[in-house]
Amino acid sequence: TEMESAYTSNTMAARRIFAADGLGFRFEERLRYTGGSDTELFLRVTAAGAKILWVEEARVREEYPDSRAQLGWYLRRYMRRANGGVLIQRLHGKGVIGYAAGRIAKCLVVTGGCFVKAAVFVFYDRAQASEKLGKGVLSLASAWGYLLGVFGVHPNPYKVIEGH
C-alpha cells in the first residue's frame, strides 16, 4: 500500500534518501523535542517523488517501557500527534486555522458519537462501553492538541529520555 508519510520506528529507506549525493534529506531540527520529525521528513520525501510502501507481511518486535501502557501516556501521545500536525503545517508555510478547525470538528463528532455509543453499551456490554469511552477520550485529547497547536503551545516530550 502506498503511503504519503510514515514513522521511523519500523522503516527501511533507500540510501539515496539521506545521502549527500542523493536527495540529502535530514530530520527537521525544530521538531527534535516535540516529535513529528519522522512524519515531516517523509512528507518531504514523498513530495520529492519518492514512494513509501506499507508491507503488511513485515514483522517487527519492539519493547516498550511500562509507562507506555498507561492511559496518561496515550492521552499525551494523541494530544502530541495532533499538535505536531499543526506544527508541521506551520513549518511548511500552510494555514493552521482551517487545518486545525476541520480536525477539531471531526474529533468532536467522533468523541460525541463514542460517548453516545458508550452510554448505550453500558447496559449490555461493559467491555464495548469502555472501549467506546476510551476512544472518545483519546479523540478529545487530539482536539485539545490541535487547539494548543493553533496558539503555538507545543509539548516537548523528547527532552526527557524514556525507558531504561
Tab-separated table of C-alpha atoms in Angstrom:
chain	number	residue	atom	x	y	z
A	1	THR	CA	0.000	0.000	0.000
A	2	GLU	CA	1.410	3.379	-0.962
A	3	MET	CA	1.508	5.971	1.828
A	4	GLU	CA	2.017	9.745	1.965
A	5	SER	CA	4.118	9.627	5.135
A	6	ALA	CA	5.474	7.167	7.703
A	7	TYR	CA	7.010	6.838	11.137
A	8	THR	CA	10.655	5.870	11.538
A	9	SER	CA	10.050	3.189	14.158
A	10	ASN	CA	9.864	0.373	11.613
A	11	THR	CA	11.109	1.926	8.395
A	12	MET	CA	13.683	0.864	5.841
A	13	ALA	CA	14.787	3.594	3.439
A	14	ALA	CA	16.905	3.669	0.334
A	15	ARG	CA	20.346	5.209	0.915
A	16	ARG	CA	19.697	7.894	-1.710
A	17	ILE	CA	17.016	9.458	0.523
A	18	PHE	CA	19.667	10.571	3.048
A	19	ALA	CA	22.903	10.523	1.033
A	20	ALA	CA	24.555	13.820	0.110
A	21	ASP	CA	24.889	12.561	-3.488
A	22	GLY	CA	21.188	11.644	-3.486
A	23	LEU	CA	18.222	13.585	-2.099
A	24	GLY	CA	20.149	14.579	1.037
A	25	PHE	CA	17.151	14.713	3.372
A	26	ARG	CA	17.621	15.314	7.082
A	27	PHE	CA	15.234	15.412	10.021
A	28	GLU	CA	13.850	18.849	10.851
A	29	GLU	CA	15.837	20.024	13.879
A	30	ARG	CA	12.993	22.251	15.108
A	31	LEU	CA	10.937	19.102	15.791
A	32	ARG	CA	13.609	17.256	17.780
A	33	TYR	CA	11.821	17.651	21.146
A	34	THR	CA	8.197	17.900	20.019
A	35	GLY	CA	8.014	14.745	17.938
A	36	GLY	CA	6.726	14.561	14.390
A	37	SER	CA	10.126	14.872	12.729
A	38	ASP	CA	9.666	11.474	11.084
A	39	THR	CA	6.239	12.350	9.691
A	40	GLU	CA	7.510	15.702	8.450
A	41	LEU	CA	10.591	14.133	6.845
A	42	PHE	CA	8.573	11.559	4.943
A	43	LEU	CA	6.081	14.190	3.773
A	44	ARG	CA	9.028	15.971	2.115
A	45	VAL	CA	10.339	12.670	0.736
A	46	THR	CA	7.041	11.864	-0.996
A	47	ALA	CA	6.696	15.473	-2.202
A	48	ALA	CA	10.084	14.952	-3.896
A	49	GLY	CA	8.657	11.967	-5.773
A	50	ALA	CA	9.875	9.043	-3.672
A	51	LYS	CA	7.394	6.354	-2.692
A	52	ILE	CA	6.597	4.929	0.733
A	53	LEU	CA	5.189	1.423	0.701
A	54	TRP	CA	3.495	-0.348	3.608
A	55	VAL	CA	4.310	-4.059	3.699
A	56	GLU	CA	1.645	-5.882	5.684
A	57	GLU	CA	3.710	-9.058	5.946
A	58	ALA	CA	6.689	-7.344	7.614
A	59	ARG	CA	7.070	-8.263	11.268
A	60	VAL	CA	8.840	-6.184	13.884
A	61	ARG	CA	9.300	-6.838	17.573
A	62	GLU	CA	9.728	-3.847	19.817
A	63	GLU	CA	9.784	-3.489	23.580
A	64	TYR	CA	8.123	-0.554	25.292
A	65	PRO	CA	8.622	0.736	28.818
A	66	ASP	CA	5.746	0.057	31.230
A	67	SER	CA	4.977	3.778	31.325
A	68	ARG	CA	3.586	3.460	27.786
A	69	ALA	CA	0.870	1.096	28.976
A	70	GLN	CA	-0.846	3.852	30.945
A	71	LEU	CA	-3.849	5.943	29.908
A	72	GLY	CA	-1.972	9.172	30.663
A	73	TRP	CA	0.738	8.255	28.178
A	74	TYR	CA	-1.852	7.614	25.448
A	75	LEU	CA	-3.649	10.879	26.181
A	76	ARG	CA	-0.379	12.790	25.879
A	77	ARG	CA	0.506	10.879	22.688
A	78	TYR	CA	-2.778	11.674	20.948
A	79	MET	CA	-2.521	15.305	22.020
A	80	ARG	CA	1.113	15.493	20.874
A	81	ARG	CA	0.462	13.864	17.493
A	82	ALA	CA	-2.365	16.275	16.703
A	83	ASN	CA	-0.286	19.178	17.946
A	84	GLY	CA	2.605	18.048	15.764
A	85	GLY	CA	0.350	18.120	12.719
A	86	VAL	CA	-0.330	21.800	13.338
A	87	LEU	CA	3.361	22.496	13.847
A	88	ILE	CA	4.241	20.725	10.587
A	89	GLN	CA	1.603	22.775	8.742
A	90	ARG	CA	3.129	25.936	10.171
A	91	LEU	CA	6.693	24.890	9.257
A	92	HIS	CA	5.575	24.245	5.677
A	93	GLY	CA	4.026	27.716	5.440
A	94	LYS	CA	0.467	26.429	5.312
A	95	GLY	CA	-2.513	27.846	7.180
A	96	VAL	CA	-3.154	26.290	10.550
A	97	ILE	CA	-6.580	27.716	11.431
A	98	GLY	CA	-8.554	25.889	8.730
A	99	TYR	CA	-6.436	22.768	9.123
A	100	ALA	CA	-6.985	22.619	12.880
A	101	ALA	CA	-10.637	23.695	12.780
A	102	GLY	CA	-11.572	20.859	10.444
A	103	ARG	CA	-9.738	18.304	12.517
A	104	ILE	CA	-11.112	19.614	15.816
A	105	ALA	CA	-14.646	19.399	14.389
A	106	LYS	CA	-14.033	15.812	13.285
A	107	CYS	CA	-12.592	14.900	16.704
A	108	LEU	CA	-15.598	16.390	18.485
A	109	VAL	CA	-18.020	14.457	16.253
A	110	VAL	CA	-16.084	11.238	16.914
A	111	THR	CA	-15.989	11.992	20.653
A	112	GLY	CA	-19.729	12.657	20.782
A	113	GLY	CA	-20.524	9.507	18.832
A	114	CYS	CA	-18.278	7.414	21.039
A	115	PHE	CA	-19.815	8.810	24.207
A	116	VAL	CA	-23.346	8.095	22.937
A	117	LYS	CA	-22.349	4.531	21.996
A	118	ALA	CA	-20.692	4.062	25.388
A	119	ALA	CA	-23.898	5.184	27.113
A	120	VAL	CA	-25.906	2.622	25.135
A	121	PHE	CA	-23.408	-0.225	25.553
A	122	VAL	CA	-23.102	0.298	29.300
A	123	PHE	CA	-26.422	-1.528	29.749
A	124	TYR	CA	-25.456	-4.760	27.985
A	125	ASP	CA	-21.755	-4.871	27.073
A	126	ARG	CA	-19.479	-3.103	29.541
A	127	ALA	CA	-16.316	-4.018	27.591
A	128	GLN	CA	-17.697	-2.302	24.460
A	129	ALA	CA	-18.812	0.669	26.565
A	130	SER	CA	-15.327	1.000	27.995
A	131	GLU	CA	-13.731	0.756	24.546
A	132	LYS	CA	-16.025	3.436	23.099
A	133	LEU	CA	-15.458	5.703	26.088
A	134	GLY	CA	-11.699	5.319	25.718
A	135	LYS	CA	-11.807	6.088	22.006
A	136	GLY	CA	-13.890	9.180	22.702
A	137	VAL	CA	-11.474	10.427	25.355
A	138	LEU	CA	-8.483	9.900	23.031
A	139	SER	CA	-10.276	11.794	20.273
A	140	LEU	CA	-10.903	14.631	22.717
A	141	ALA	CA	-7.180	14.645	23.560
A	142	SER	CA	-6.459	15.040	19.837
A	143	ALA	CA	-8.833	18.001	19.631
A	144	TRP	CA	-7.014	19.606	22.550
A	145	GLY	CA	-3.675	19.066	20.791
A	146	TYR	CA	-4.904	20.759	17.624
A	147	LEU	CA	-6.223	23.702	19.636
A	148	LEU	CA	-2.976	24.131	21.572
A	149	GLY	CA	-1.055	23.997	18.294
A	150	VAL	CA	-3.078	26.870	16.844
A	151	PHE	CA	-1.965	29.003	19.800
A	152	GLY	CA	1.666	27.938	19.373
A	153	VAL	CA	1.784	25.791	22.500
A	154	HIS	CA	3.827	22.682	21.771
A	155	PRO	CA	4.856	19.965	24.243
A	156	ASN	CA	8.476	18.820	24.344
A	157	PRO	CA	8.259	15.189	25.474
A	158	TYR	CA	11.575	14.189	23.943
A	159	LYS	CA	13.616	16.444	26.189
A	160	VAL	CA	13.449	13.549	28.675
A	161	ILE	CA	14.636	10.060	27.729
A	162	GLU	CA	12.013	7.433	28.488
A	163	GLY	CA	12.639	3.795	29.319
A	164	HIS	CA	15.757	2.032	30.550
